[in-house]
Amino acid sequence: MILNDLETACRILLDAGASYPVQWENESEEHSSLFYSCDYIPAETENVALSYTGIQDFQAIFQININLPIDTGKTGLSDALDDLKAIFYRGANVVYGSASGIVETVYYNSGVVNNSWFTVSVSVELRAFE
């Protein structure tokens, strides 16, 4: 439940704060300019205590892809990175339902060509304890 709530919290934050459109999974929208897409990658939950009834450590990555039209250079990339850094920054609270998590690290990767798009992924590492 905690991992699901962390995902929902990230989606709500992105939807509320994004300056560019977000294409959610399994939606078919046509875009002609910069847009975001995202993926959620939960990690295996670990027990912090020696028993199985102790504190649990929940970790996940919320990955946001910045999609730019191919052959347009990096037009809009720094604005999109600044946009995401304002929403997801180190120490930001990620809260929804039973989850109260924190953003541990935010980093972005080299861009790759993906059909007619140039995609740069931004990884947001999350952590919550219960």
mmCIF file of C-alpha atoms in Angstrom:
data_model
loop_
_atom_site.group_PDB
_atom_site.id
_atom_site.type_symbol
_atom_site.label_atom_id
_atom_site.label_comp_id
_atom_site.label_asym_id
_atom_site.label_seq_id
_atom_site.Cartn_x
_atom_site.Cartn_y
_atom_site.Cartn_z
ATOM 1 C CA MET A 1 0.000 0.000 0.000
ATOM 2 C CA ILE A 2 2.827 2.431 0.837
ATOM 3 C CA LEU A 3 4.468 1.993 -2.568
ATOM 4 C CA ASN A 4 1.150 2.528 -4.362
ATOM 5 C CA ASP A 5 0.498 5.677 -2.331
ATOM 6 C CA LEU A 6 3.993 7.001 -3.125
ATOM 7 C CA GLU A 7 3.266 6.539 -6.823
ATOM 8 C CA THR A 8 -0.076 8.345 -6.511
ATOM 9 C CA ALA A 9 1.583 11.199 -4.600
ATOM 10 C CA CYS A 10 4.197 11.632 -7.340
ATOM 11 C CA ARG A 11 1.561 11.632 -10.063
ATOM 12 C CA ILE A 12 -0.496 14.242 -8.208
ATOM 13 C CA LEU A 13 2.573 16.458 -7.703
ATOM 14 C CA LEU A 14 3.554 16.178 -11.363
ATOM 15 C CA ASP A 15 0.026 16.802 -12.617
ATOM 16 C CA ALA A 16 -0.448 19.840 -10.365
ATOM 17 C CA GLY A 17 2.957 21.442 -10.926
ATOM 18 C CA ALA A 18 3.995 20.620 -14.488
ATOM 19 C CA SER A 19 4.264 23.463 -16.977
ATOM 20 C CA TYR A 20 4.134 21.038 -19.904
ATOM 21 C CA PRO A 21 1.523 18.406 -20.767
ATOM 22 C CA VAL A 22 1.856 14.937 -19.239
ATOM 23 C CA GLN A 23 1.021 11.853 -21.261
ATOM 24 C CA TRP A 24 -0.024 9.151 -18.813
ATOM 25 C CA GLU A 25 0.401 5.450 -19.486
ATOM 26 C CA ASN A 26 -1.980 3.773 -21.883
ATOM 27 C CA GLU A 27 -3.277 7.077 -23.245
ATOM 28 C CA SER A 28 -2.955 7.863 -26.924
ATOM 29 C CA GLU A 29 -2.380 11.550 -27.412
ATOM 30 C CA GLU A 30 -0.629 13.219 -30.303
ATOM 31 C CA HIS A 31 1.993 15.782 -29.333
ATOM 32 C CA SER A 32 3.900 18.163 -31.545
ATOM 33 C CA SER A 33 5.931 19.899 -28.847
ATOM 34 C CA LEU A 34 7.637 19.091 -25.556
ATOM 35 C CA PHE A 35 5.704 16.841 -23.194
ATOM 36 C CA TYR A 36 6.344 14.602 -20.185
ATOM 37 C CA SER A 37 5.697 10.909 -19.739
ATOM 38 C CA CYS A 38 6.472 8.920 -16.608
ATOM 39 C CA ASP A 39 7.137 5.490 -15.143
ATOM 40 C CA TYR A 40 7.170 4.239 -11.570
ATOM 41 C CA ILE A 41 9.698 1.613 -10.531
ATOM 42 C CA PRO A 42 9.283 0.240 -6.987
ATOM 43 C CA ALA A 43 12.185 -1.522 -5.314
ATOM 44 C CA GLU A 44 11.978 -4.479 -2.999
ATOM 45 C CA THR A 45 10.935 -3.450 0.515
ATOM 46 C CA GLU A 46 13.510 -4.142 3.202
ATOM 47 C CA ASN A 47 13.094 -4.713 6.915
ATOM 48 C CA VAL A 48 15.259 -2.369 8.943
ATOM 49 C CA ALA A 49 14.807 -4.266 12.221
ATOM 50 C CA LEU A 50 15.848 -7.851 12.866
ATOM 51 C CA SER A 51 12.251 -9.053 13.009
ATOM 52 C CA TYR A 52 9.563 -8.989 10.330
ATOM 53 C CA THR A 53 7.387 -6.777 12.524
ATOM 54 C CA GLY A 54 9.903 -3.921 12.688
ATOM 55 C CA ILE A 55 10.301 -0.828 10.570
ATOM 56 C CA GLN A 56 10.169 -1.299 6.814
ATOM 57 C CA ASP A 57 12.169 0.714 4.278
ATOM 58 C CA PHE A 58 10.251 1.449 1.052
ATOM 59 C CA GLN A 59 12.200 2.707 -1.962
ATOM 60 C CA ALA A 60 11.180 3.557 -5.510
ATOM 61 C CA ILE A 61 12.117 5.606 -8.541
ATOM 62 C CA PHE A 62 9.650 7.923 -10.243
ATOM 63 C CA GLN A 63 11.066 8.499 -13.704
ATOM 64 C CA ILE A 64 9.852 11.415 -15.766
ATOM 65 C CA ASN A 65 10.742 11.505 -19.441
ATOM 66 C CA ILE A 66 11.115 14.867 -21.119
ATOM 67 C CA ASN A 67 10.187 14.314 -24.755
ATOM 68 C CA LEU A 68 11.395 16.864 -27.310
ATOM 69 C CA PRO A 69 10.653 16.751 -31.038
ATOM 70 C CA ILE A 70 13.609 15.264 -32.903
ATOM 71 C CA ASP A 71 15.929 17.609 -34.796
ATOM 72 C CA THR A 72 15.040 20.647 -32.665
ATOM 73 C CA GLY A 73 18.147 20.557 -30.499
ATOM 74 C CA LYS A 74 17.647 21.057 -26.799
ATOM 75 C CA THR A 75 15.046 23.791 -27.148
ATOM 76 C CA GLY A 76 13.004 23.827 -23.956
ATOM 77 C CA LEU A 77 15.108 21.222 -22.152
ATOM 78 C CA SER A 78 16.526 23.532 -19.483
ATOM 79 C CA ASP A 79 13.076 25.009 -18.824
ATOM 80 C CA ALA A 80 11.646 21.495 -18.420
ATOM 81 C CA LEU A 81 14.505 20.484 -16.097
ATOM 82 C CA ASP A 82 13.941 23.603 -13.977
ATOM 83 C CA ASP A 83 10.219 22.831 -13.938
ATOM 84 C CA LEU A 84 10.814 19.312 -12.611
ATOM 85 C CA LYS A 85 13.468 20.462 -10.117
ATOM 86 C CA ALA A 86 10.911 22.871 -8.636
ATOM 87 C CA ILE A 87 8.438 20.011 -8.140
ATOM 88 C CA PHE A 88 10.821 17.227 -7.109
ATOM 89 C CA TYR A 89 13.833 18.432 -5.144
ATOM 90 C CA ARG A 90 16.009 16.729 -2.539
ATOM 91 C CA GLY A 91 14.099 16.696 0.738
ATOM 92 C CA ALA A 92 10.662 17.334 -0.794
ATOM 93 C CA ASN A 93 7.807 15.603 1.015
ATOM 94 C CA VAL A 94 5.785 13.102 -0.974
ATOM 95 C CA VAL A 95 2.567 12.439 0.927
ATOM 96 C CA TYR A 96 -0.617 10.610 0.018
ATOM 97 C CA GLY A 97 -2.880 8.219 1.924
ATOM 98 C CA SER A 98 -0.770 6.082 4.257
ATOM 99 C CA ALA A 99 2.543 7.125 2.667
ATOM 100 C CA SER A 100 4.751 9.889 3.929
ATOM 101 C CA GLY A 101 7.923 9.771 1.885
ATOM 102 C CA ILE A 102 10.807 11.993 0.917
ATOM 103 C CA VAL A 103 12.724 12.708 -2.268
ATOM 104 C CA GLU A 104 16.291 11.519 -1.692
ATOM 105 C CA THR A 105 17.980 12.255 -5.009
ATOM 106 C CA VAL A 106 17.078 13.729 -8.389
ATOM 107 C CA TYR A 107 19.250 13.279 -11.472
ATOM 108 C CA TYR A 108 18.890 13.191 -15.219
ATOM 109 C CA ASN A 109 20.448 11.001 -17.857
ATOM 110 C CA SER A 110 21.763 11.491 -21.369
ATOM 111 C CA GLY A 111 19.125 11.863 -24.028
ATOM 112 C CA VAL A 112 18.230 9.113 -26.471
ATOM 113 C CA VAL A 113 16.412 9.157 -29.775
ATOM 114 C CA ASN A 114 13.043 7.418 -29.458
ATOM 115 C CA ASN A 115 11.279 7.278 -32.857
ATOM 116 C CA SER A 116 10.440 10.918 -33.640
ATOM 117 C CA TRP A 117 11.345 12.161 -30.147
ATOM 118 C CA PHE A 118 14.525 13.006 -28.250
ATOM 119 C CA THR A 119 13.963 11.771 -24.677
ATOM 120 C CA VAL A 120 15.826 12.810 -21.527
ATOM 121 C CA SER A 121 14.850 10.902 -18.386
ATOM 122 C CA VAL A 122 14.804 12.475 -14.936
ATOM 123 C CA SER A 123 14.972 9.987 -12.057
ATOM 124 C CA VAL A 124 13.473 10.855 -8.680
ATOM 125 C CA GLU A 125 14.572 8.451 -5.936
ATOM 126 C CA LEU A 126 12.005 8.129 -3.152
ATOM 127 C CA ARG A 127 12.104 6.635 0.315
ATOM 128 C CA ALA A 128 9.547 6.049 3.047
ATOM 129 C CA PHE A 129 9.678 4.233 6.368
ATOM 130 C CA GLU A 130 6.826 2.555 8.197
#
